Short mmCIF file of C-alpha atoms in Angstrom, two decimals:
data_model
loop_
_atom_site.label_atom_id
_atom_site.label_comp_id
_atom_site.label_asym_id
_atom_site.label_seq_id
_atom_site.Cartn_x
_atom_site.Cartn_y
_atom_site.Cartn_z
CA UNK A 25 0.00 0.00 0.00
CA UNK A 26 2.81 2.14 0.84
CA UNK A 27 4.30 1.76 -2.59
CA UNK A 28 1.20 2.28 -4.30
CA UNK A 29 0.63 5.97 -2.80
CA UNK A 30 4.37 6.75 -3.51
CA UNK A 31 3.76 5.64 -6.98
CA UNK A 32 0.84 7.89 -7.02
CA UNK A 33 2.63 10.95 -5.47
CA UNK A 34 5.32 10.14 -7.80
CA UNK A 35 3.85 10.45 -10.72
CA UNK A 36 1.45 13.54 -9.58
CA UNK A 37 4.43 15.52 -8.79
CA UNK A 38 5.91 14.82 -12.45
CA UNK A 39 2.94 15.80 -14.28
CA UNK A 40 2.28 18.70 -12.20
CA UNK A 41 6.00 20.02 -12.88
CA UNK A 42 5.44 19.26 -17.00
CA UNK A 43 2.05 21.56 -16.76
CA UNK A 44 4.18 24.40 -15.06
CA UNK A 45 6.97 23.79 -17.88
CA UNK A 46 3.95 23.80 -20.27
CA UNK A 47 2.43 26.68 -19.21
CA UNK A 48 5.55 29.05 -18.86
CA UNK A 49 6.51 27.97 -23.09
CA UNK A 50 3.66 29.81 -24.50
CA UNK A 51 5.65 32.91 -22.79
CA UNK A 52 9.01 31.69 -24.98
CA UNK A 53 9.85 33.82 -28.21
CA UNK A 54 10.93 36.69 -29.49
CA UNK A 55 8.82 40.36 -28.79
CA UNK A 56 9.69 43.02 -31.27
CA UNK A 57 9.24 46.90 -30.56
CA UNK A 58 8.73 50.11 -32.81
CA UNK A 59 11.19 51.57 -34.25
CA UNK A 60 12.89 54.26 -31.42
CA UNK A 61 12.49 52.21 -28.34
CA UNK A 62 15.62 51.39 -26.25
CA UNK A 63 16.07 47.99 -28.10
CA UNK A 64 14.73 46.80 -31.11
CA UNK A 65 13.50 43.39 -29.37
CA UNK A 66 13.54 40.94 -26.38
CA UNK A 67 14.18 36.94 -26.37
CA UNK A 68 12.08 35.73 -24.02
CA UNK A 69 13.64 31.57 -23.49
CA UNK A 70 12.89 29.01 -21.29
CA UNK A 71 15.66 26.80 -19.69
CA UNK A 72 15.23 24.93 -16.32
CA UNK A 73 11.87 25.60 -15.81
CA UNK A 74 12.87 29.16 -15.18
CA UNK A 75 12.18 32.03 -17.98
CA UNK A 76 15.05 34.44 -18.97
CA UNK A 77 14.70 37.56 -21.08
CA UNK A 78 17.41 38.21 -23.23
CA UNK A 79 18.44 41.58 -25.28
CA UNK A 80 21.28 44.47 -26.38
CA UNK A 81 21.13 46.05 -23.49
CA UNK A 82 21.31 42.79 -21.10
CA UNK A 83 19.92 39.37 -19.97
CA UNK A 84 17.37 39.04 -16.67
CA UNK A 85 15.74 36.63 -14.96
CA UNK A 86 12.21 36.36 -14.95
CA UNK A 87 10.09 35.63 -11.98
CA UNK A 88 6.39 34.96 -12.08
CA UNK A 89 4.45 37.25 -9.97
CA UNK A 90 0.84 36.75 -11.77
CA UNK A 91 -1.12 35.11 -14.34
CA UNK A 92 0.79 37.33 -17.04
CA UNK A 93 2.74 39.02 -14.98
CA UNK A 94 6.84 38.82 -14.46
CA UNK A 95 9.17 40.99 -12.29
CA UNK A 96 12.17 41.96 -14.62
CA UNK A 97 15.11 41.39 -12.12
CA UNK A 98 18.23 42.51 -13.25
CA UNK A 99 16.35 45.94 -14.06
CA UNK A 100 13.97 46.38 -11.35
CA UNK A 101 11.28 46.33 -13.61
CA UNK A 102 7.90 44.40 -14.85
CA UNK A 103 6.88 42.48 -18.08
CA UNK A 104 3.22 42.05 -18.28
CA UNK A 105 2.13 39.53 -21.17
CA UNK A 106 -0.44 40.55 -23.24
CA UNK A 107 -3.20 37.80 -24.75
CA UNK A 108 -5.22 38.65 -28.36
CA UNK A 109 -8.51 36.88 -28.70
CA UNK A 110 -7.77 33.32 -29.24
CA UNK A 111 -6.12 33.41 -25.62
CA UNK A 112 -2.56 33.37 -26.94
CA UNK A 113 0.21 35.72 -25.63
CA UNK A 114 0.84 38.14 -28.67
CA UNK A 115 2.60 41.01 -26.60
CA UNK A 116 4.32 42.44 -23.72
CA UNK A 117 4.31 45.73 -22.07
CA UNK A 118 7.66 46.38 -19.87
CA UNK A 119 8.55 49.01 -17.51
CA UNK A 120 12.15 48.60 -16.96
CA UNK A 121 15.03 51.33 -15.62
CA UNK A 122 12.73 53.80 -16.28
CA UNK A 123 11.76 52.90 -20.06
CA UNK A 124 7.94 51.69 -20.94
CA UNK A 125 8.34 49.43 -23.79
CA UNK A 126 4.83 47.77 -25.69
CA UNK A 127 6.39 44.57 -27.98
CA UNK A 128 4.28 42.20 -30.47
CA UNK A 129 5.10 38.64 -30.44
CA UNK A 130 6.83 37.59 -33.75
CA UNK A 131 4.86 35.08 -35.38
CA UNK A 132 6.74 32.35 -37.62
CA UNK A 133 9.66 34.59 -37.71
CA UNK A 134 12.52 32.31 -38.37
CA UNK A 135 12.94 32.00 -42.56
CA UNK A 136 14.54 29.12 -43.74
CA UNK A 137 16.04 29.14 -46.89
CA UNK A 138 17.44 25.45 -48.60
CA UNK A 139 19.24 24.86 -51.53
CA UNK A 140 19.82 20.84 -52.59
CA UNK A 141 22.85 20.63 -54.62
CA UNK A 142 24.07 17.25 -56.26
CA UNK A 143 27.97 16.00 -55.79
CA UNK A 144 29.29 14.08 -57.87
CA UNK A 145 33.01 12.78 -57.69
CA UNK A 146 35.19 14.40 -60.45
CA UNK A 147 35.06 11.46 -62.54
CA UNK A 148 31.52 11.51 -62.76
CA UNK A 149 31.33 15.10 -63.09
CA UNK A 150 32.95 15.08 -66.02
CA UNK A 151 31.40 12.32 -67.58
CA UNK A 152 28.15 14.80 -66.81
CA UNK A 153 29.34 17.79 -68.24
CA UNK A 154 30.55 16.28 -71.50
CA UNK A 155 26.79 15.12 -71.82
CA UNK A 156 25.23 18.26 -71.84
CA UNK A 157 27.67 19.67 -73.74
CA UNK A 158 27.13 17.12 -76.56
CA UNK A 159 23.53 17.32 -75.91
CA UNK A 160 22.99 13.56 -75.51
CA UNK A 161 20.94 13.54 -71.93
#
């Protein structure tokens, strides 16, 4: 019996840590601001169930006060997150050593551009080249 309830507490206490680490990635991602503010954007990363908020002018801890609401350590300041309609966090408002910052998430920002090239050894290179030259494909 004693197993069996340290199974269950277990394997609460593991799920209830992944929901934390769950909840605290939909913060994760990269918040730009207009052009003139302090910095152009923020990181905002999760590593070790802890988030971190990353830009030119420094990196800071984040610690969860609220809901959507973080105290900005390192510069004795506050990030609120902001949600559109569909509940999702699409912003953050930060008052930080004395700047008041308003950032939109970027959505899908990372391009990815691939080019698929073909090696061939010399030998067969050549062979290649000499058959498009003579125009027998």
């Amino acid at each position: 019996m004693k197993k069996l309830i340290l199974s269950f507490v277990l394997i609460t206490g593991f799920y209830t840590v992944n929901a934390q680490t769950d909840s605290l990635q939909e913060y994760a991602g990269t918040y730009v601001f207009p052009d003139g503010n302090v910095v152009p954007s923020v990181d905002v990363t999760l590593g070790g169930g802890a988030l971190s908020m990353s830009s030119a002018a420094g990196t800071s801890a984040l610690v969860q006060l609220g809901v959507d609401s973080f105290s900005v350590v390192e510069f004795s300041g506050s990030a609120v997150f902001r949600r559109g309609d569909d509940k999702k966090v699409n912003g953050v408002h930060i008052e930080a050593a004395g700047y008041v910052m308003d950032g939109k998430k970027q959505q899908n920002g990372i391009w990815i551009f691939t080019t698929y090239t073909t090696y061939y050894p010399p030998a067969k290179r050549e062979k290649e080249m000499r058959c498009r030259n003579s125009g027998d494909n």
